[in-house]
mmCIF file of C-alpha atoms in Angstrom:
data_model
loop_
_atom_site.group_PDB
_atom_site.id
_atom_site.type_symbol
_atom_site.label_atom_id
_atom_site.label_comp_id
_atom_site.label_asym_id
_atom_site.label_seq_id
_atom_site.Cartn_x
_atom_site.Cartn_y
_atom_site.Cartn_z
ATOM 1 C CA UNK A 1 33.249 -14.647 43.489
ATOM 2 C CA UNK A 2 29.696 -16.114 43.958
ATOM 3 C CA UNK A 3 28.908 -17.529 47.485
ATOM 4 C CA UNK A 4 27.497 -20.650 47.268
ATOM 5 C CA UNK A 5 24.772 -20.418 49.915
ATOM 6 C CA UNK A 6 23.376 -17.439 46.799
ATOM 7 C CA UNK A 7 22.932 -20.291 44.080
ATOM 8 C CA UNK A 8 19.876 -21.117 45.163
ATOM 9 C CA UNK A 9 18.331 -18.000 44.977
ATOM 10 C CA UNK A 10 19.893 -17.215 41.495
ATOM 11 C CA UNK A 11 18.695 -20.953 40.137
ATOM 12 C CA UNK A 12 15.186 -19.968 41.062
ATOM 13 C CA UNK A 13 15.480 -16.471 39.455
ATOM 14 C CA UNK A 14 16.718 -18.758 36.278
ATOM 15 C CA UNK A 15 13.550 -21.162 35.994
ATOM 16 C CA UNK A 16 11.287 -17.754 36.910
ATOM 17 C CA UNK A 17 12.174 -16.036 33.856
ATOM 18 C CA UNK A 18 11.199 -18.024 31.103
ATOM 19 C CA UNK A 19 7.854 -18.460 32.562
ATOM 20 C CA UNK A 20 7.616 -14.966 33.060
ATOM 21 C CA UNK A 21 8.754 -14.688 29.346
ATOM 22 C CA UNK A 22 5.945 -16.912 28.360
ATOM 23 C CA UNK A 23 3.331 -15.548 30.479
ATOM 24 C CA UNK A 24 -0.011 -16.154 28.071
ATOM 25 C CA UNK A 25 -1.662 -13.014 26.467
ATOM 26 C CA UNK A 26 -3.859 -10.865 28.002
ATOM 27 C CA UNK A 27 -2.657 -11.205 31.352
ATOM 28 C CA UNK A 28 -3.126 -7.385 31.891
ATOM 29 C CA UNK A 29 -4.999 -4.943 30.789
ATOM 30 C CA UNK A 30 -5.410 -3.778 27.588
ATOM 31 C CA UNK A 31 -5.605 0.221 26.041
ATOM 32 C CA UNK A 32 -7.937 1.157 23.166
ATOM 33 C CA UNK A 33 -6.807 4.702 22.125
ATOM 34 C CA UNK A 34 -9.397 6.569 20.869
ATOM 35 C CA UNK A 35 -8.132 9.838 18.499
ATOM 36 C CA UNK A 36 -10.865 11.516 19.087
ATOM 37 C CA UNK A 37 -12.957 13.516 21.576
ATOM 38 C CA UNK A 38 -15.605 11.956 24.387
ATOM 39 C CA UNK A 39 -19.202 12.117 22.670
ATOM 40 C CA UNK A 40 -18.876 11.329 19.214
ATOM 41 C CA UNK A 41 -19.672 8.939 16.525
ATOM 42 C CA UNK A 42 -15.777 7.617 16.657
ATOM 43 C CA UNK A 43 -15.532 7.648 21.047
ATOM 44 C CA UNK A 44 -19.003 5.384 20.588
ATOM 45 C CA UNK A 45 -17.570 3.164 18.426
ATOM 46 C CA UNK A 46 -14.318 2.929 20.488
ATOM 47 C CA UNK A 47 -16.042 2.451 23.876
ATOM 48 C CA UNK A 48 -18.380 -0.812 22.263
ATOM 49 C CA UNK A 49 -15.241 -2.531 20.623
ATOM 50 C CA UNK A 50 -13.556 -2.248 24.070
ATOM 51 C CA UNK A 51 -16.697 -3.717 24.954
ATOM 52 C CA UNK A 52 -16.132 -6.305 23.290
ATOM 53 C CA UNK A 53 -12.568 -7.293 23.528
ATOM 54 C CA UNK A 54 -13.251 -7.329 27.214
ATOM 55 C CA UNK A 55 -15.758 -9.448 27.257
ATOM 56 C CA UNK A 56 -14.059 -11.992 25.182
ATOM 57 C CA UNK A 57 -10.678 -11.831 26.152
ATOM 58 C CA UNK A 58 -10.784 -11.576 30.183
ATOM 59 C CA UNK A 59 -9.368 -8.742 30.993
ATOM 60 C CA UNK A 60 -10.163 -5.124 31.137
ATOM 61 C CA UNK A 61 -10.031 -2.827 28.234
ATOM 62 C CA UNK A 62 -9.825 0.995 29.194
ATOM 63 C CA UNK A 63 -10.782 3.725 26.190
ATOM 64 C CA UNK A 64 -8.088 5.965 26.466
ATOM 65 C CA UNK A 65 -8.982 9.849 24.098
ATOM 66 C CA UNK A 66 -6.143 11.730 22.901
ATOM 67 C CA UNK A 67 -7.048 14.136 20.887
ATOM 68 C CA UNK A 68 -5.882 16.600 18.490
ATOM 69 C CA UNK A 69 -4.307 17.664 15.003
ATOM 70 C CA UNK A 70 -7.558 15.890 13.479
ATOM 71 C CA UNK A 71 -6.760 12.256 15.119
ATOM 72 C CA UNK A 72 -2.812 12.319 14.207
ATOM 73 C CA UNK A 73 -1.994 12.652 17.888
ATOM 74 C CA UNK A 74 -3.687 9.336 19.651
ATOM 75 C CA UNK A 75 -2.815 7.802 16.538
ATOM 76 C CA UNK A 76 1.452 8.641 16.335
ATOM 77 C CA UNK A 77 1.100 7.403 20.344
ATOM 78 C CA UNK A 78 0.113 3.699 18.762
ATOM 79 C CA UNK A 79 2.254 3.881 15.886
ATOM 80 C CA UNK A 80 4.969 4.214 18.498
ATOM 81 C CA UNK A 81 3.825 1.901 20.917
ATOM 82 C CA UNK A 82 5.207 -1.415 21.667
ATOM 83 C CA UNK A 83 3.546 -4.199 19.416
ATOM 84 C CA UNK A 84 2.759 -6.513 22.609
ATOM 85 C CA UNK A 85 -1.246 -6.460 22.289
ATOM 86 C CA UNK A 86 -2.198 -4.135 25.130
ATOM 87 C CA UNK A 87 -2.251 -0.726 23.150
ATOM 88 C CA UNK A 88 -4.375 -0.752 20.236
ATOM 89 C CA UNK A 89 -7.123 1.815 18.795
ATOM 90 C CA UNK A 90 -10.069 2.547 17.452
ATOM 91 C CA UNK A 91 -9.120 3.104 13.374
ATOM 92 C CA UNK A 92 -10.645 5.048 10.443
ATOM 93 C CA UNK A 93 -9.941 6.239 6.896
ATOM 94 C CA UNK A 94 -9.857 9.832 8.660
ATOM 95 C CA UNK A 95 -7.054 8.664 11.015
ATOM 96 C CA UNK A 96 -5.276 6.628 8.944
ATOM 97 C CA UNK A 97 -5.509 7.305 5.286
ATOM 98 C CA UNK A 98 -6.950 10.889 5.324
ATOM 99 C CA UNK A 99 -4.840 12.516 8.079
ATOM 100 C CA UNK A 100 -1.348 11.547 7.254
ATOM 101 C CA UNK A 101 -2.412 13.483 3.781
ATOM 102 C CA UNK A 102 -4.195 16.630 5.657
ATOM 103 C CA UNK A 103 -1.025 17.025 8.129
ATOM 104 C CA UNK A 104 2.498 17.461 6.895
ATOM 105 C CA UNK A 105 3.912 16.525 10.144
ATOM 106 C CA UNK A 106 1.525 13.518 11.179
ATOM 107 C CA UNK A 107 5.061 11.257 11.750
ATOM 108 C CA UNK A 108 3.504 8.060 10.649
ATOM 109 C CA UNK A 109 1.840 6.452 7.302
ATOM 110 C CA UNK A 110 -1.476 4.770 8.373
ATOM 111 C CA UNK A 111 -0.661 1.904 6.452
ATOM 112 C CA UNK A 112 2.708 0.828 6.545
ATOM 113 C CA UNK A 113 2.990 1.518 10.747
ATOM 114 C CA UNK A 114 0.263 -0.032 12.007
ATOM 115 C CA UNK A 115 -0.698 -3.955 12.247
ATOM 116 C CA UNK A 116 -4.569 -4.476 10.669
ATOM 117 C CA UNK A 117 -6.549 -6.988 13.293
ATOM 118 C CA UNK A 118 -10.194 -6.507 12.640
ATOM 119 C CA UNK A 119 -12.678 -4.037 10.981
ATOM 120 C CA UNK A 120 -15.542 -2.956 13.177
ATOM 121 C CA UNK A 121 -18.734 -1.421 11.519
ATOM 122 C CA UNK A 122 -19.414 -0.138 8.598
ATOM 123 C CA UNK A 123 -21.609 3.123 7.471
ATOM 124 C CA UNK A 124 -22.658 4.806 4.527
ATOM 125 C CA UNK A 125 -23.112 8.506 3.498
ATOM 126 C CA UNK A 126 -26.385 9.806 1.474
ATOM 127 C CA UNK A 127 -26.126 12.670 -1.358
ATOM 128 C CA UNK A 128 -28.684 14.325 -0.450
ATOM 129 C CA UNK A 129 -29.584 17.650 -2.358
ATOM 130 C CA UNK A 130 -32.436 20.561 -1.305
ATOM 131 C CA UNK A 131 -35.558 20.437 -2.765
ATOM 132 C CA UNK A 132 -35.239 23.209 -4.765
ATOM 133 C CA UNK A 133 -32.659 21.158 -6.926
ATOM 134 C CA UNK A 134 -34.512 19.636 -10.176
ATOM 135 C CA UNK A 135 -33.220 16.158 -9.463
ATOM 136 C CA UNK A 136 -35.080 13.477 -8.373
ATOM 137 C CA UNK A 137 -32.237 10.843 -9.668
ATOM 138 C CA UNK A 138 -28.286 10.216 -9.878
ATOM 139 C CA UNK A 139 -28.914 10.530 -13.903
ATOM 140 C CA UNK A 140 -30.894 13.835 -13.487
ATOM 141 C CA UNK A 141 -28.412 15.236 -10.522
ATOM 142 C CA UNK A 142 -25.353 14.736 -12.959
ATOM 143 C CA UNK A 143 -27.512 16.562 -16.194
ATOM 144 C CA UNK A 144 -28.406 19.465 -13.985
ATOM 145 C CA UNK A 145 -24.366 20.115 -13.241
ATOM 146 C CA UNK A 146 -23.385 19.408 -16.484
ATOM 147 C CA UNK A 147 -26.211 22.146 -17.794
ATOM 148 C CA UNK A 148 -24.595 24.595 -14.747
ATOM 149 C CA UNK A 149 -20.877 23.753 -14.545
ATOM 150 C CA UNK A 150 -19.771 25.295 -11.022
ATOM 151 C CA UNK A 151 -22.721 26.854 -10.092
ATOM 152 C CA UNK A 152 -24.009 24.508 -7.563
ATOM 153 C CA UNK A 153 -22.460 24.744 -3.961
ATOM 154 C CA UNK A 154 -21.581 21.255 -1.952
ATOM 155 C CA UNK A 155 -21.120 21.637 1.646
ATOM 156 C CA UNK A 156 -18.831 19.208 4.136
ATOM 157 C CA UNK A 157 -17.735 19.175 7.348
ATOM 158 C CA UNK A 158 -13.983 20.433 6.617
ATOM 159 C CA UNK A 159 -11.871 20.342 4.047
ATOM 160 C CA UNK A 160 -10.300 16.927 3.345
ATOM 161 C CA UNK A 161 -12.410 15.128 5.212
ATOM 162 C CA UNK A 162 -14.877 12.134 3.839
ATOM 163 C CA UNK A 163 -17.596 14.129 2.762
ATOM 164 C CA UNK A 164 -15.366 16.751 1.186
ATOM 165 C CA UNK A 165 -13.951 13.669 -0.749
ATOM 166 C CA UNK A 166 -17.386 11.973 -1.642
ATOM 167 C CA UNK A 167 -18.147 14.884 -3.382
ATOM 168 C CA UNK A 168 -14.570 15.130 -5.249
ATOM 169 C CA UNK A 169 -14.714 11.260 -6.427
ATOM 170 C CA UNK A 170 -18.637 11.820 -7.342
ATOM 171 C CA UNK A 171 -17.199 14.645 -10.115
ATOM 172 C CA UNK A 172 -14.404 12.434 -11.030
ATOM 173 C CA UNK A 173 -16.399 10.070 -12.310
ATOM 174 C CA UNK A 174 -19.364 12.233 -13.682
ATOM 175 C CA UNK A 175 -17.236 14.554 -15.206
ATOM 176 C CA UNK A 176 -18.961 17.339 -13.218
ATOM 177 C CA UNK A 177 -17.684 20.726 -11.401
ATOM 178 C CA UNK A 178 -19.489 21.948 -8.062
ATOM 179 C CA UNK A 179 -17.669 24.599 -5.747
ATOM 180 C CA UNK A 180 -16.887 23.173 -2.694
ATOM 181 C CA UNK A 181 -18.001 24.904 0.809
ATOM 182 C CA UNK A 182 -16.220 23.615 4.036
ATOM 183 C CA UNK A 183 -18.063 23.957 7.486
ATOM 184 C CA UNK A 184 -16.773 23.364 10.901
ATOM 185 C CA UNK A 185 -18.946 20.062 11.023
ATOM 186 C CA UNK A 186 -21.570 18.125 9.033
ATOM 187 C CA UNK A 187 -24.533 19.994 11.234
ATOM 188 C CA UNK A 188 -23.891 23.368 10.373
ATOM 189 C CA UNK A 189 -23.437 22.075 6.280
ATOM 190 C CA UNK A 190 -26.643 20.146 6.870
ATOM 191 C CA UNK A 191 -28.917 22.857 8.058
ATOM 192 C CA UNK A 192 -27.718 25.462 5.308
ATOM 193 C CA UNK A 193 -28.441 22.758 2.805
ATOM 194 C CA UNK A 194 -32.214 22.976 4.604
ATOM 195 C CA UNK A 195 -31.997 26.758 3.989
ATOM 196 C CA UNK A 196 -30.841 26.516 0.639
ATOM 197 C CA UNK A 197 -27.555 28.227 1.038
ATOM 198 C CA UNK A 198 -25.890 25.224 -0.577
ATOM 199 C CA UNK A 199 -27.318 22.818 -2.724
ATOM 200 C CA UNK A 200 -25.727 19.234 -2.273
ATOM 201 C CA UNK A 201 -24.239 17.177 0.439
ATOM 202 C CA UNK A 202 -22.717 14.257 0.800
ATOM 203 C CA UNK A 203 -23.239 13.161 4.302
ATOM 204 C CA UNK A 204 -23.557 9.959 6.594
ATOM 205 C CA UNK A 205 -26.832 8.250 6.289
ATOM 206 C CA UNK A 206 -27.491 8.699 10.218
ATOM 207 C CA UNK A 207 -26.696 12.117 9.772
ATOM 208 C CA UNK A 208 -29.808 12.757 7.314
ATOM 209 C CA UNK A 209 -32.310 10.223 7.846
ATOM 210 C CA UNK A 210 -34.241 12.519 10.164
ATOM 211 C CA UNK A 211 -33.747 14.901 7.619
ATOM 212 C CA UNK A 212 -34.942 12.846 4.532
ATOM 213 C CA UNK A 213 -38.118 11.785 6.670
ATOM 214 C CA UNK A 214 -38.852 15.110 7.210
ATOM 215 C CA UNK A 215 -38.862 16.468 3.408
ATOM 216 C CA UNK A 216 -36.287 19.043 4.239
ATOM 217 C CA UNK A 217 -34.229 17.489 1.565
ATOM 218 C CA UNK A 218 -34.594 15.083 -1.076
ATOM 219 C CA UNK A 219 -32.291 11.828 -0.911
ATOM 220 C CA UNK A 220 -31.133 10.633 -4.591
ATOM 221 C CA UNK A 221 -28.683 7.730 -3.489
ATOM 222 C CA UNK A 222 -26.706 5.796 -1.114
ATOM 223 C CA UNK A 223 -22.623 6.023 -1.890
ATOM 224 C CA UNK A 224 -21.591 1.913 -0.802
ATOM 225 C CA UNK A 225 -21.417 -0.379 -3.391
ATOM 226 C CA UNK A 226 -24.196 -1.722 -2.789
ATOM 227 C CA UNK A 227 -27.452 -0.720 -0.840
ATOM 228 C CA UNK A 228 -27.497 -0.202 2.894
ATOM 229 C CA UNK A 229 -29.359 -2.913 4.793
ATOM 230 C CA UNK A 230 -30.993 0.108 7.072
ATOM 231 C CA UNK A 231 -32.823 1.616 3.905
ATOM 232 C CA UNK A 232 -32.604 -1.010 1.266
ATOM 233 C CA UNK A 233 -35.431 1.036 -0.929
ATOM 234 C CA UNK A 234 -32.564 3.692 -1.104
ATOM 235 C CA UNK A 235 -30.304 3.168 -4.521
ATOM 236 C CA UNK A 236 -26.987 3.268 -4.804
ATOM 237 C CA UNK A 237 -25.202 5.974 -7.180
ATOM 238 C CA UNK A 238 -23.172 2.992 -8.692
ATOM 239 C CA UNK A 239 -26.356 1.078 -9.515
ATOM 240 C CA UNK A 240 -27.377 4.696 -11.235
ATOM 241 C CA UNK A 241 -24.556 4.755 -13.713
ATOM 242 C CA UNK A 242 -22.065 5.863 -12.033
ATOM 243 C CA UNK A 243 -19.194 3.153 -11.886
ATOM 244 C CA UNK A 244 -16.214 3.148 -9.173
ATOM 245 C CA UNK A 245 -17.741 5.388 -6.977
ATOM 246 C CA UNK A 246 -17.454 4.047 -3.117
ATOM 247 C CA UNK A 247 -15.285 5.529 -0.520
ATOM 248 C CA UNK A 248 -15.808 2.745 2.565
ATOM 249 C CA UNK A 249 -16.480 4.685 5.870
ATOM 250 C CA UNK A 250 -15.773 1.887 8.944
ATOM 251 C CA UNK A 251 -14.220 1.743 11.951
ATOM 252 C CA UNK A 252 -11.824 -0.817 12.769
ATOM 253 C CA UNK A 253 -9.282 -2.327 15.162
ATOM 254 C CA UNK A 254 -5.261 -2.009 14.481
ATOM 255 C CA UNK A 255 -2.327 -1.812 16.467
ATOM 256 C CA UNK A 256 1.175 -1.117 16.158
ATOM 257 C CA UNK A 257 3.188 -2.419 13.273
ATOM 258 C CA UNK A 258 4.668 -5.761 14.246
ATOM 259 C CA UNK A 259 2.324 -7.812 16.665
ATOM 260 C CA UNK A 260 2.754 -11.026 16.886
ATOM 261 C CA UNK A 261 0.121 -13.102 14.617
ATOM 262 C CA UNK A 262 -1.168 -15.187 17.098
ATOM 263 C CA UNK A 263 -2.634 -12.341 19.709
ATOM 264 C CA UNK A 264 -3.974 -10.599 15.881
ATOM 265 C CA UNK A 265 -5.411 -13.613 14.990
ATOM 266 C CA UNK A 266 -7.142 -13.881 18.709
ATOM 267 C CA UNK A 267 -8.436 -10.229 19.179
ATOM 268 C CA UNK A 268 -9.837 -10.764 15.059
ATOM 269 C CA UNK A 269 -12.143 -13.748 16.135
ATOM 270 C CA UNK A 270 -13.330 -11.854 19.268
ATOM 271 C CA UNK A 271 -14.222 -8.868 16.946
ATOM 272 C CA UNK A 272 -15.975 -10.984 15.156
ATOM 273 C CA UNK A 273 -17.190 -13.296 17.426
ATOM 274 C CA UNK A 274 -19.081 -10.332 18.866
ATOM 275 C CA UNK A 275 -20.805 -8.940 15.725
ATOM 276 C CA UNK A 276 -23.039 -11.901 16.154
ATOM 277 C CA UNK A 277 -24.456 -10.614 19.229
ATOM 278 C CA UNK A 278 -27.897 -9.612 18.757
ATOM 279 C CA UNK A 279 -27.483 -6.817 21.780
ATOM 280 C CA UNK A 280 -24.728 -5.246 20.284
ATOM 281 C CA UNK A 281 -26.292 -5.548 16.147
ATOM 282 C CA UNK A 282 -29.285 -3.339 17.783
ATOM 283 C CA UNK A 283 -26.588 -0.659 19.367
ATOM 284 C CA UNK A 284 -24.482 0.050 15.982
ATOM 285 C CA UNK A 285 -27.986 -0.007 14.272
ATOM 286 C CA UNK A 286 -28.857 3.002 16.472
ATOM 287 C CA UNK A 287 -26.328 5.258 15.039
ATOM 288 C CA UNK A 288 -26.722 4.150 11.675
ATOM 289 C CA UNK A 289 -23.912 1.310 11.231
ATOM 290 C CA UNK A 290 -23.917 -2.384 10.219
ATOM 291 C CA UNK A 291 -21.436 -5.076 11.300
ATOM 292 C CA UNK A 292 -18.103 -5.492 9.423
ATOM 293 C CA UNK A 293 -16.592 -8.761 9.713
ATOM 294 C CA UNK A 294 -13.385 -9.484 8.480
ATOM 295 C CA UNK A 295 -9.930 -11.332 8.331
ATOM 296 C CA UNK A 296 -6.855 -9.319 9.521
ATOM 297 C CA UNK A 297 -5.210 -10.405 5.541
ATOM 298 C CA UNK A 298 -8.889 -8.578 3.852
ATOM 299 C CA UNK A 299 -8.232 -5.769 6.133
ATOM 300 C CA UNK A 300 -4.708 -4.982 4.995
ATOM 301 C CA UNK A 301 -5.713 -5.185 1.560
ATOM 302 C CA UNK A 302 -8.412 -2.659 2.049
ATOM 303 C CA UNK A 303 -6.604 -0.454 3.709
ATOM 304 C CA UNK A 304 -3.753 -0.595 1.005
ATOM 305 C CA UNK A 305 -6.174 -0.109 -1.794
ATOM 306 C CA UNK A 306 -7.926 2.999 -0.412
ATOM 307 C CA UNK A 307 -4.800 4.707 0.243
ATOM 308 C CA UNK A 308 -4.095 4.761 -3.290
ATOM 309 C CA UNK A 309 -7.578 6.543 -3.865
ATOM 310 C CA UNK A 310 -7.669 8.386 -0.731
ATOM 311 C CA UNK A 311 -3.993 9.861 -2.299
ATOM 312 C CA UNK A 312 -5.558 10.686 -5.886
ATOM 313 C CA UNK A 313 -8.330 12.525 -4.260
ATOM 314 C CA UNK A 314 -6.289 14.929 -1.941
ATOM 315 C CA UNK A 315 -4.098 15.410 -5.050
ATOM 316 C CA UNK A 316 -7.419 16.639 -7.342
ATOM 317 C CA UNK A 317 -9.030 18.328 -4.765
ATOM 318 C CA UNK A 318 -5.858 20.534 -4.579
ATOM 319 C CA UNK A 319 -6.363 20.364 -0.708
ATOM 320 C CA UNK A 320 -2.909 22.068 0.890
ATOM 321 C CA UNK A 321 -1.287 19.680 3.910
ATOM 322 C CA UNK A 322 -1.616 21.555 7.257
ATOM 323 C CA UNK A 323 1.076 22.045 9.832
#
């Protein structure tokens, strides 16, 4: 039996909760998982989209690295996170369309368990060969393979990985063969391309421009669609006759499957709201990306199309699932 002199104190816990229930978003703050170590190209990216989602939004936005099984750890901690708005991460192809391929027990599908708010920047890769190579051209690249079926070495920095699969697509549709050569990194491929221990690489276009500048190897074309607003007298290997061939490298914003469409549609336009800031155009710049504006709808369709490709290429390149 309820004591009367209580119902006041219950009627105001009553007209309390709903407000509480409808408390506006971000009233907290939010978590950007990064899947990736401090230090590199990924944590940089992470650390200036928390940037800007902070600035924007109100509240703080901590970069939170966890790390390990090539970005399938931080990235099963979103999938399973609640869909409220205040965990989200820092998204690539590698995370999300190459890693639940690479690692049998990954536990989520990059796709289908995640919620696509906003991509980030955008970069390219190079294929880049060593001057010793009698190419100067896509055209005269492909010739030279076809002439020496398997005899010229690609390096990349691990097997599955985006420049390991640049290199499979580029013989898919040249009808090519080169053996592939994994390395613990792009560095260590990069500098035995230099010494001419392998002869072609596919790697990021901030990776090699101090390279290419230097005439320690020869660039013959840029892999986007279409050419790279940082070195527009660069070519693209499409525009040299060979068609399909673009594997999108960006990094993005997505959160667990299920957010509510208002708080997506609010953390998209201050993603993109901040691309226009000059400050921040000069930072991504510095490490070799460009801007990547988008709606959360282009996003998912993206993402949905390159898994189908990401899928065919692990399947050619015979690549065996770890774990």
């Amino acid at each position: 039996m309820i004591r009367r002199r209580a119902l006041p104190a219950l009627a105001g816990l009553a007209l309390a909760a709903p407000a509480l229930a409808q408390a506006p978003w971000p009233n907290r703050p939010i978590r950007l998982v990064v899947p990736y170590p401090p230090g590199g190209a990924s944590d940089i990216s992470g650390r200036l989209q928390a940037e800007v989602l902070q600035a924007a939004l109100g509240v703080p936005c901590v970069v939170d690295n966890r790390s390990g099984a090539g970005g399938t750890v931080g990235t099963l901690h979103v999938a399973q996170a609640a869909p409220d708005g205040y965990t989200v991460m820092m998204a690539s192809p590698s995370s999300h369309l190459g890693a639940p391929l690479l690692f049998r027990n990954a536990g989520y599908d990059g796709v289908d368990d995640f919620t696509a708010i906003a991509t980030f920047a955008t970069g390219t890769a190079v294929v880049c060969v060593h001057p010793g190579v009698p190419a100067r051209t896509i055209p005269e690249l492909v010739a030279h393979l076809k002439a020496n079926p398997g005899k010229l070495n690609y390096g990349s920095a691990g097997a599955g990985g985006a420049n390991h699969m640049l290199g499979v697509l580029f013989m898919l549709r040249t009808g090519t063969e080169m053996a592939h050569v994994p390395y613990r990194g792009a560095a260590p491929a990069l500098a035995d391309l230099i010494a001419g221990n392998i002869q072609v690489v596919f790697d990021s276009y901030s990776g090699v421009i101090g390279s290419i500048r230097a005439g320690q190897v020869r660039a013959l074309g840029i892999t986007n669609a279409t050419r790279w607003p940082l070195a527009p007298e660069m070519p693209t290997v499409q525009e040299q006759g060979v068609p399909d061939y673009d594997l999108p490298s960006f990094s993005a914003v997505m959160g667990p499957k299920g957010m509510p469409e208002p708080i997506v549609r609010r953390m998209n336009e201050a993603i993109n709201a901040g691309l226009r800031d000059p400050g921040l155009l000069r930072r991504l710049e510095a490490n070799g990306n460009v801007p990547y504006p988008n709606t959360p709808e282009e996003f998912a369709r993206i993402m949905r199309t390159q898994r189908e490709t990401w899928r065919e290429l692990v399947r050619v390149s015979g690549v065996e699932p770890q774990g």
